[in-house]
Amino acid sequence: MVTSLRIPIGDCSESPTPSSVSGRGGRAAPAQTIGAKMAMAMRLPVARKPLSETLGRDTKKHLVVPGDTITTDTGFMRGHGTYMGEEKLIASVAGSVERVNKLICVKALKTRYSGEVGDIVVGRITEVQQKRWKVDTNSRLDSVLLLSSMNLPGGELRRRSAEDELAMRGFLQEGDLISAEVQAVFSDGAVSLHTRSLKYGKLGQGVLVQVSPSLVKRQKTHFHDLPCGASVILGNNGFIWIYPTPEHKEEDTGGFTANLEPVLLADREVMSRLRNCVVSLVTQRMMLYDTSILYCYEASLPHQIKDILKPEVMEEIVLETRQRLLEQEG
Amino acid sequence: MADAFGDELFSVFQDDSTNEAGTKKDQEKGKWKGPPGSADKAGKHFDGKLPTESTNSGKNKRDTDFEGTDEPIFGKKPRIEETIAEDLRYAIALALREKQRVIFTSPIKALSNQKYREMYEEFQDVGLMTGDVTINPTASCLVMTTEPCHVIYTDYRPTPLQHYIFPAGGDGLHLVVDENGDFREDNFNTAMQVLRDAGDLAKGDQKGRKGGTKGPSNVFKIVKMIMERNFQPVIIFSFSKKDCEAYALQMTKLDFNTDEEKKMVEEVFSNAIDCLSDEDKKLPQALFATETFAMGINMPARTVLFTNARKFDGKDFRWISSGEYIQMSGRAGRRGMDDRGIVILMVDEKMSPTVGKQLLKGSADPLNSAFHLTYNMVLNLLRVEEINPEYMLEKSFYQFQHYRAIPGVVEKVKNSEQQYNKIVIPNEESVVIYYKIRQQLAKLGKEIEEYIHKPKYCLPFLQPGRLVKVKNEGDDFGWGVVVNFSKKSNVKPNSGELDPLYVVEVLLRCSKESLKNSATEAAKPAKPDEKGEMQVVPVLVHLLSAISSVRLYIPKDLRPVDNRQSVLKSIQEVQKRFPDGIPLLDPIDDMGIQDQGLKKVIQKVEAFEHRMYSHPLHNDPNLETVYTLCEKKAQIAIDIKSAKRELKKARTVLQMDELKCRKRVLRRLGFATSSDVIEMKGRVACEISSADELLLTEMMFNGLFNDLSAEQATALLSCFVFQENSSEMPKLTEQLAGPLRQMQECAKRIAKVSAEAKLEIDEETYLSSFKPHLMDVVYTWATGATFAHICKMTDVFEGSIIRCMRRLEELLRQMCQAAKAIGNTELENKFAEGITKIKRDIVFAASLYL
């Protein structure tokens, strides 16, 4: 497999000291155009090394690709990601086989999001319609957010009127990002969202990372304030939102007052480091949850933020994370 | 589904539970009553449109009644008149104008349906939610069926009621509560007297029916009387379906069919009768109903008749509560038509005046939370972010009621502590030691008594003439003379074991007062200065506090008073001769008890007695006063302890232990992880809310339904929804018995896991909660048999079968969802097929009320 042809085009002015081999020219000649003498790291295609399988319980996983026979035993029941063919249970997606009692299903590694009630998702508004918004949540069908299932500004409780409908674009418009909870799943699999808690709602400043939903670990809570100085929302749909930890927790307004104060450089550095850590974890197929992200963050501290994305660095810090997690689990 | 109505609904509920003050205020205003005369005016110009600006002064007044307040306007009003009133209409329109949603709740489905229709005519944007119908749930005005809710009562009655009692066997009515609400004690007592006199006849009604030969039944007589006196229309409440039928049949004999009456009767009951066939229409001229009817339905009558004052509540027969009585008797008296309503209560058993008084005069049932945990609730709370079951428990109304007790208990502890500190005892330490010695002695004395009271030891000494001391809790009878003893077999209620009771008949000095008006069981000892009367009283063995070694000669015939009084003289003579106290039987020397334990106890007693005698306080002249003080103090200390325990209990979150156990079960069965995140199984169980979700999910994941046909699966599921009792256990064919066995094995495993998780559960009871009585019936129905055919297969009521089928359909729908959640289309289709198989013909005919 061939991957990673990375050509970082220099350093933007804000990033800390450039570390490339040939990177001192920029300051010497201020009038030069970008690219002429700036740093450029060229990488050639390399074969991807197999993930370090010696570690962890991952080795026990029964992995299949579409068409693989899972079992010929007829005593089992088929679940998602499988089909019956000639008395055999065959996988229809690539992923790991999971068994619950007599039920066998295959959890796809790379998949779209299929909603379940109670999930936390991060999504992007794609359309404003009558009494509802269409939201892209990386599922097969667009999700909907009904006007009646969102908080009105100021938390007013009443029936929504025609005036509210007219003001809809003022609340949320195309392109806005929101965090929400799945309220119901329709029979066709489409998801109905609600933001009826002040912690959900429009998202302000931050970084979005899109990963496969299968890599987000289900937990009691998906909102985490990490001790390193930033917060993350790990959407069950694979949308990870990294944002500066809000100062006044109690004054949650459900996203109706946008905080447009510039984010401090230090905070931005933490966020971009977190972002790169999440990307590394995902490349190495590690589950995302608060502890794994935090450990990865700590393991990445010796490296420059931008270096984290170099494959060898990624491998190194993820390996370290993995080891710490194993130790912690005992 | 959980939150499909939007936040408006939620907020209304919250207000409901917290805003009691608002309710009261409304009630004081006469609830829904506008100023006199305004209703008509407002009604005329109000035609279903939103109220516009108006100069009508009456209406403005009402605006201020409802408006300018955030207090909830309660939609379901009590017992005045059930039609949609002008005021109610107005309130709804007002709420709609203010962009609020309106929830109208009613306790039973039939009433909801009726209200829905009425409101739909008025405001098109109306929805309905009941157990089996959901129409337009997002409408701005929603009619819902909720659990019966007795929160809001008003004491105001437009039509006063008269309560009568009809004692069985008697032939007249007795007025016990008049229209002013006064309880007529004398009349009540006369009625009771009639009952007592009637004796055997009290049960005449029942015998009469069984024998089939006796004349018309009591009900028959009363109904006839009612008709003669023009008290119709009448509603008759009977607490069992069978009686209801039987009475209705009897009524057919009555000829009410004078044209005029018939017209009147039919007018009132046409609602109920419309759904019956023509033939049936000829029969019931009086409506017989069970209790559910009382909850609503727009059908007031002039007279209400109860055929019994006791009902079967699933466990045993009990008196109906005053709350139920109020609800049911409230049907009597039509506003605007009758000047008073008449309630007749038939009593066929001895009803003590207190019970009767309570029933007739009692207040409405207090509202108590019936909140309890279910797995479905726990799972549904676990799967959403932010809320957890613990939070839910803390915020429940049940908990609220519980917390409310705390201030009282705190106060109690404080008071007791103050009292405790007030009592100052000189030389306290030594007094306490002395007190403890005395306490120990008393305790040991009790132990000895227990040995003595063992029938095998004491019976040989209870010869006639033996002097014994009798003490019943606070009542000390002093010495008496044994006359006789007898054995009574006493069957223990739970185990069925025979536990013989020994009753000793003792001649005792009793107070004359206590003997006068009741049986000897209630005898009280005579006061020291009173002369008292000697009377033979049956006494249980354990009430004998001492048995003396003295025996007296007793006269052969104890019937004459003089003979008995002479015994008293002998007793007094004996007491004179033994100034140090009458000698007692020695447990070892005289009674010959050879128990080692007893010997030890006696040794201890000797040791303590020695300590007591040698204690400096023993001869102190102040001993008695100091000692009583000490006793009092110790008592208060005990009170404080128990109050503190109570306080600790009140502060805990109720049902927390049960929640922990349930979570443990969920973890062990793999429904949730240790960090409270629910797994695939848990998600499936969330879909199932109308039957045992744990067992059904386990069965599904174990593939129990895989090899079954749609009919078999449907039949198997019937065990989960059928809850009534049937005497007949059908013989199941192997194709049904097989799956049943598998299900029971599965259930056993769940019971075992639950027991391991320390959840109190009885395997037998759990297993027997799944009733296979209708399996074959459902199976046959699913294969296409006619309803008449399946009715013949079982002795279960037709209504119960239909009810079961309807619930079964609901369960099947949920099973479909569950199968979908695990991604198994075959299973999903199987359950869907099951629905189509049972959903046909009469079973799923549209509700009779809608």
JSON list of C-alpha atoms in Angstrom, two decimals, chain B residues 101-190:
[
{"chain": "B", "resi": 101, "resn": "ARG", "atom": "CA", "xyz": [-49.89, 23.95, 24.27]},
{"chain": "B", "resi": 102, "resn": "VAL", "atom": "CA", "xyz": [-52.83, 22.48, 26.06]},
{"chain": "B", "resi": 103, "resn": "ILE", "atom": "CA", "xyz": [-52.80, 19.04, 27.55]},
{"chain": "B", "resi": 104, "resn": "PHE", "atom": "CA", "xyz": [-56.13, 17.67, 28.62]},
{"chain": "B", "resi": 105, "resn": "THR", "atom": "CA", "xyz": [-55.74, 14.59, 30.72]},
{"chain": "B", "resi": 106, "resn": "SER", "atom": "CA", "xyz": [-58.40, 12.13, 31.63]},
{"chain": "B", "resi": 107, "resn": "PRO", "atom": "CA", "xyz": [-58.02, 8.92, 33.54]},
{"chain": "B", "resi": 108, "resn": "ILE", "atom": "CA", "xyz": [-59.70, 6.53, 31.16]},
{"chain": "B", "resi": 109, "resn": "LYS", "atom": "CA", "xyz": [-59.64, 5.92, 27.48]},
{"chain": "B", "resi": 110, "resn": "ALA", "atom": "CA", "xyz": [-63.34, 6.21, 26.85]},
{"chain": "B", "resi": 111, "resn": "LEU", "atom": "CA", "xyz": [-63.42, 9.65, 28.36]},
{"chain": "B", "resi": 112, "resn": "SER", "atom": "CA", "xyz": [-60.38, 10.73, 26.34]},
{"chain": "B", "resi": 113, "resn": "ASN", "atom": "CA", "xyz": [-62.05, 9.61, 23.17]},
{"chain": "B", "resi": 114, "resn": "GLN", "atom": "CA", "xyz": [-65.19, 11.48, 24.00]},
{"chain": "B", "resi": 115, "resn": "LYS", "atom": "CA", "xyz": [-63.28, 14.65, 24.85]},
{"chain": "B", "resi": 116, "resn": "TYR", "atom": "CA", "xyz": [-61.22, 14.36, 21.72]},
{"chain": "B", "resi": 117, "resn": "ARG", "atom": "CA", "xyz": [-64.31, 14.28, 19.58]},
{"chain": "B", "resi": 118, "resn": "GLU", "atom": "CA", "xyz": [-65.83, 17.22, 21.33]},
{"chain": "B", "resi": 119, "resn": "MET", "atom": "CA", "xyz": [-62.73, 19.31, 21.11]},
{"chain": "B", "resi": 120, "resn": "TYR", "atom": "CA", "xyz": [-62.04, 18.34, 17.56]},
{"chain": "B", "resi": 121, "resn": "GLU", "atom": "CA", "xyz": [-65.35, 19.86, 16.58]},
{"chain": "B", "resi": 122, "resn": "GLU", "atom": "CA", "xyz": [-64.34, 23.04, 18.29]},
{"chain": "B", "resi": 123, "resn": "PHE", "atom": "CA", "xyz": [-60.64, 23.49, 17.51]},
{"chain": "B", "resi": 124, "resn": "GLN", "atom": "CA", "xyz": [-59.36, 21.47, 14.60]},
{"chain": "B", "resi": 125, "resn": "ASP", "atom": "CA", "xyz": [-55.80, 21.34, 15.88]},
{"chain": "B", "resi": 126, "resn": "VAL", "atom": "CA", "xyz": [-56.44, 18.59, 18.42]},
{"chain": "B", "resi": 127, "resn": "GLY", "atom": "CA", "xyz": [-54.50, 15.42, 19.04]},
{"chain": "B", "resi": 128, "resn": "LEU", "atom": "CA", "xyz": [-55.25, 12.28, 21.00]},
{"chain": "B", "resi": 129, "resn": "MET", "atom": "CA", "xyz": [-52.97, 9.90, 22.82]},
{"chain": "B", "resi": 130, "resn": "THR", "atom": "CA", "xyz": [-54.33, 6.85, 24.54]},
{"chain": "B", "resi": 131, "resn": "GLY", "atom": "CA", "xyz": [-53.02, 3.38, 25.08]},
{"chain": "B", "resi": 132, "resn": "ASP", "atom": "CA", "xyz": [-53.95, 2.20, 21.63]},
{"chain": "B", "resi": 133, "resn": "VAL", "atom": "CA", "xyz": [-54.67, 5.29, 19.53]},
{"chain": "B", "resi": 134, "resn": "THR", "atom": "CA", "xyz": [-52.41, 8.16, 18.73]},
{"chain": "B", "resi": 135, "resn": "ILE", "atom": "CA", "xyz": [-53.80, 10.85, 16.47]},
{"chain": "B", "resi": 136, "resn": "ASN", "atom": "CA", "xyz": [-51.86, 13.95, 15.56]},
{"chain": "B", "resi": 137, "resn": "PRO", "atom": "CA", "xyz": [-49.55, 13.94, 18.57]},
{"chain": "B", "resi": 138, "resn": "THR", "atom": "CA", "xyz": [-47.94, 17.24, 17.67]},
{"chain": "B", "resi": 139, "resn": "ALA", "atom": "CA", "xyz": [-51.20, 19.17, 17.81]},
{"chain": "B", "resi": 140, "resn": "SER", "atom": "CA", "xyz": [-51.38, 22.18, 20.02]},
{"chain": "B", "resi": 141, "resn": "CYS", "atom": "CA", "xyz": [-54.19, 20.72, 22.07]},
{"chain": "B", "resi": 142, "resn": "LEU", "atom": "CA", "xyz": [-53.57, 17.20, 23.16]},
{"chain": "B", "resi": 143, "resn": "VAL", "atom": "CA", "xyz": [-55.98, 14.88, 24.94]},
{"chain": "B", "resi": 144, "resn": "MET", "atom": "CA", "xyz": [-54.18, 12.20, 26.87]},
{"chain": "B", "resi": 145, "resn": "THR", "atom": "CA", "xyz": [-55.04, 9.28, 29.01]},
{"chain": "B", "resi": 146, "resn": "THR", "atom": "CA", "xyz": [-53.00, 9.23, 32.15]},
{"chain": "B", "resi": 147, "resn": "GLU", "atom": "CA", "xyz": [-52.98, 7.16, 35.25]},
{"chain": "B", "resi": 148, "resn": "PRO", "atom": "CA", "xyz": [-55.95, 7.92, 37.44]},
{"chain": "B", "resi": 149, "resn": "CYS", "atom": "CA", "xyz": [-55.06, 11.07, 39.20]},
{"chain": "B", "resi": 150, "resn": "HIS", "atom": "CA", "xyz": [-56.83, 12.16, 42.33]},
{"chain": "B", "resi": 151, "resn": "VAL", "atom": "CA", "xyz": [-54.86, 15.32, 42.85]},
{"chain": "B", "resi": 152, "resn": "ILE", "atom": "CA", "xyz": [-57.44, 17.89, 42.28]},
{"chain": "B", "resi": 153, "resn": "TYR", "atom": "CA", "xyz": [-60.65, 17.62, 44.13]},
{"chain": "B", "resi": 154, "resn": "THR", "atom": "CA", "xyz": [-63.09, 20.23, 44.96]},
{"chain": "B", "resi": 155, "resn": "ASP", "atom": "CA", "xyz": [-65.48, 19.97, 47.83]},
{"chain": "B", "resi": 156, "resn": "TYR", "atom": "CA", "xyz": [-67.97, 22.01, 45.96]},
{"chain": "B", "resi": 157, "resn": "ARG", "atom": "CA", "xyz": [-70.93, 20.06, 44.71]},
{"chain": "B", "resi": 158, "resn": "PRO", "atom": "CA", "xyz": [-73.63, 21.70, 42.69]},
{"chain": "B", "resi": 159, "resn": "THR", "atom": "CA", "xyz": [-76.11, 19.03, 43.68]},
{"chain": "B", "resi": 160, "resn": "PRO", "atom": "CA", "xyz": [-76.10, 17.87, 47.29]},
{"chain": "B", "resi": 161, "resn": "LEU", "atom": "CA", "xyz": [-76.06, 14.16, 48.00]},
{"chain": "B", "resi": 162, "resn": "GLN", "atom": "CA", "xyz": [-78.04, 12.04, 50.39]},
{"chain": "B", "resi": 163, "resn": "HIS", "atom": "CA", "xyz": [-76.41, 8.84, 51.47]},
{"chain": "B", "resi": 164, "resn": "TYR", "atom": "CA", "xyz": [-78.57, 5.89, 52.44]},
{"chain": "B", "resi": 165, "resn": "ILE", "atom": "CA", "xyz": [-77.69, 2.50, 53.74]},
{"chain": "B", "resi": 166, "resn": "PHE", "atom": "CA", "xyz": [-79.60, -0.60, 52.94]},
{"chain": "B", "resi": 167, "resn": "PRO", "atom": "CA", "xyz": [-78.84, -3.39, 55.38]},
{"chain": "B", "resi": 168, "resn": "ALA", "atom": "CA", "xyz": [-79.20, -6.79, 53.78]},
{"chain": "B", "resi": 169, "resn": "GLY", "atom": "CA", "xyz": [-82.14, -8.67, 55.17]},
{"chain": "B", "resi": 170, "resn": "GLY", "atom": "CA", "xyz": [-83.82, -5.49, 56.23]},
{"chain": "B", "resi": 171, "resn": "ASP", "atom": "CA", "xyz": [-86.46, -3.87, 54.18]},
{"chain": "B", "resi": 172, "resn": "GLY", "atom": "CA", "xyz": [-85.89, -0.17, 54.49]},
{"chain": "B", "resi": 173, "resn": "LEU", "atom": "CA", "xyz": [-83.40, 2.50, 53.71]},
{"chain": "B", "resi": 174, "resn": "HIS", "atom": "CA", "xyz": [-81.68, 4.47, 56.41]},
{"chain": "B", "resi": 175, "resn": "LEU", "atom": "CA", "xyz": [-80.53, 7.97, 55.79]},
{"chain": "B", "resi": 176, "resn": "VAL", "atom": "CA", "xyz": [-77.02, 8.28, 57.15]},
{"chain": "B", "resi": 177, "resn": "VAL", "atom": "CA", "xyz": [-75.66, 11.44, 55.58]},
{"chain": "B", "resi": 178, "resn": "ASP", "atom": "CA", "xyz": [-78.06, 14.19, 54.72]},
{"chain": "B", "resi": 179, "resn": "GLU", "atom": "CA", "xyz": [-77.68, 16.79, 52.04]},
{"chain": "B", "resi": 180, "resn": "ASN", "atom": "CA", "xyz": [-75.84, 19.12, 54.39]},
{"chain": "B", "resi": 181, "resn": "GLY", "atom": "CA", "xyz": [-73.16, 16.53, 54.85]},
{"chain": "B", "resi": 182, "resn": "ASP", "atom": "CA", "xyz": [-74.06, 15.68, 58.45]},
{"chain": "B", "resi": 183, "resn": "PHE", "atom": "CA", "xyz": [-73.56, 12.15, 59.59]},
{"chain": "B", "resi": 184, "resn": "ARG", "atom": "CA", "xyz": [-76.66, 10.78, 61.29]},
{"chain": "B", "resi": 185, "resn": "GLU", "atom": "CA", "xyz": [-75.18, 8.56, 63.94]},
{"chain": "B", "resi": 186, "resn": "ASP", "atom": "CA", "xyz": [-78.54, 7.34, 65.26]},
{"chain": "B", "resi": 187, "resn": "ASN", "atom": "CA", "xyz": [-79.80, 6.28, 61.87]},
{"chain": "B", "resi": 188, "resn": "PHE", "atom": "CA", "xyz": [-76.56, 4.53, 61.16]},
{"chain": "B", "resi": 189, "resn": "ASN", "atom": "CA", "xyz": [-76.80, 2.60, 64.38]},
{"chain": "B", "resi": 190, "resn": "THR", "atom": "CA", "xyz": [-80.37, 1.56, 63.69]}
]
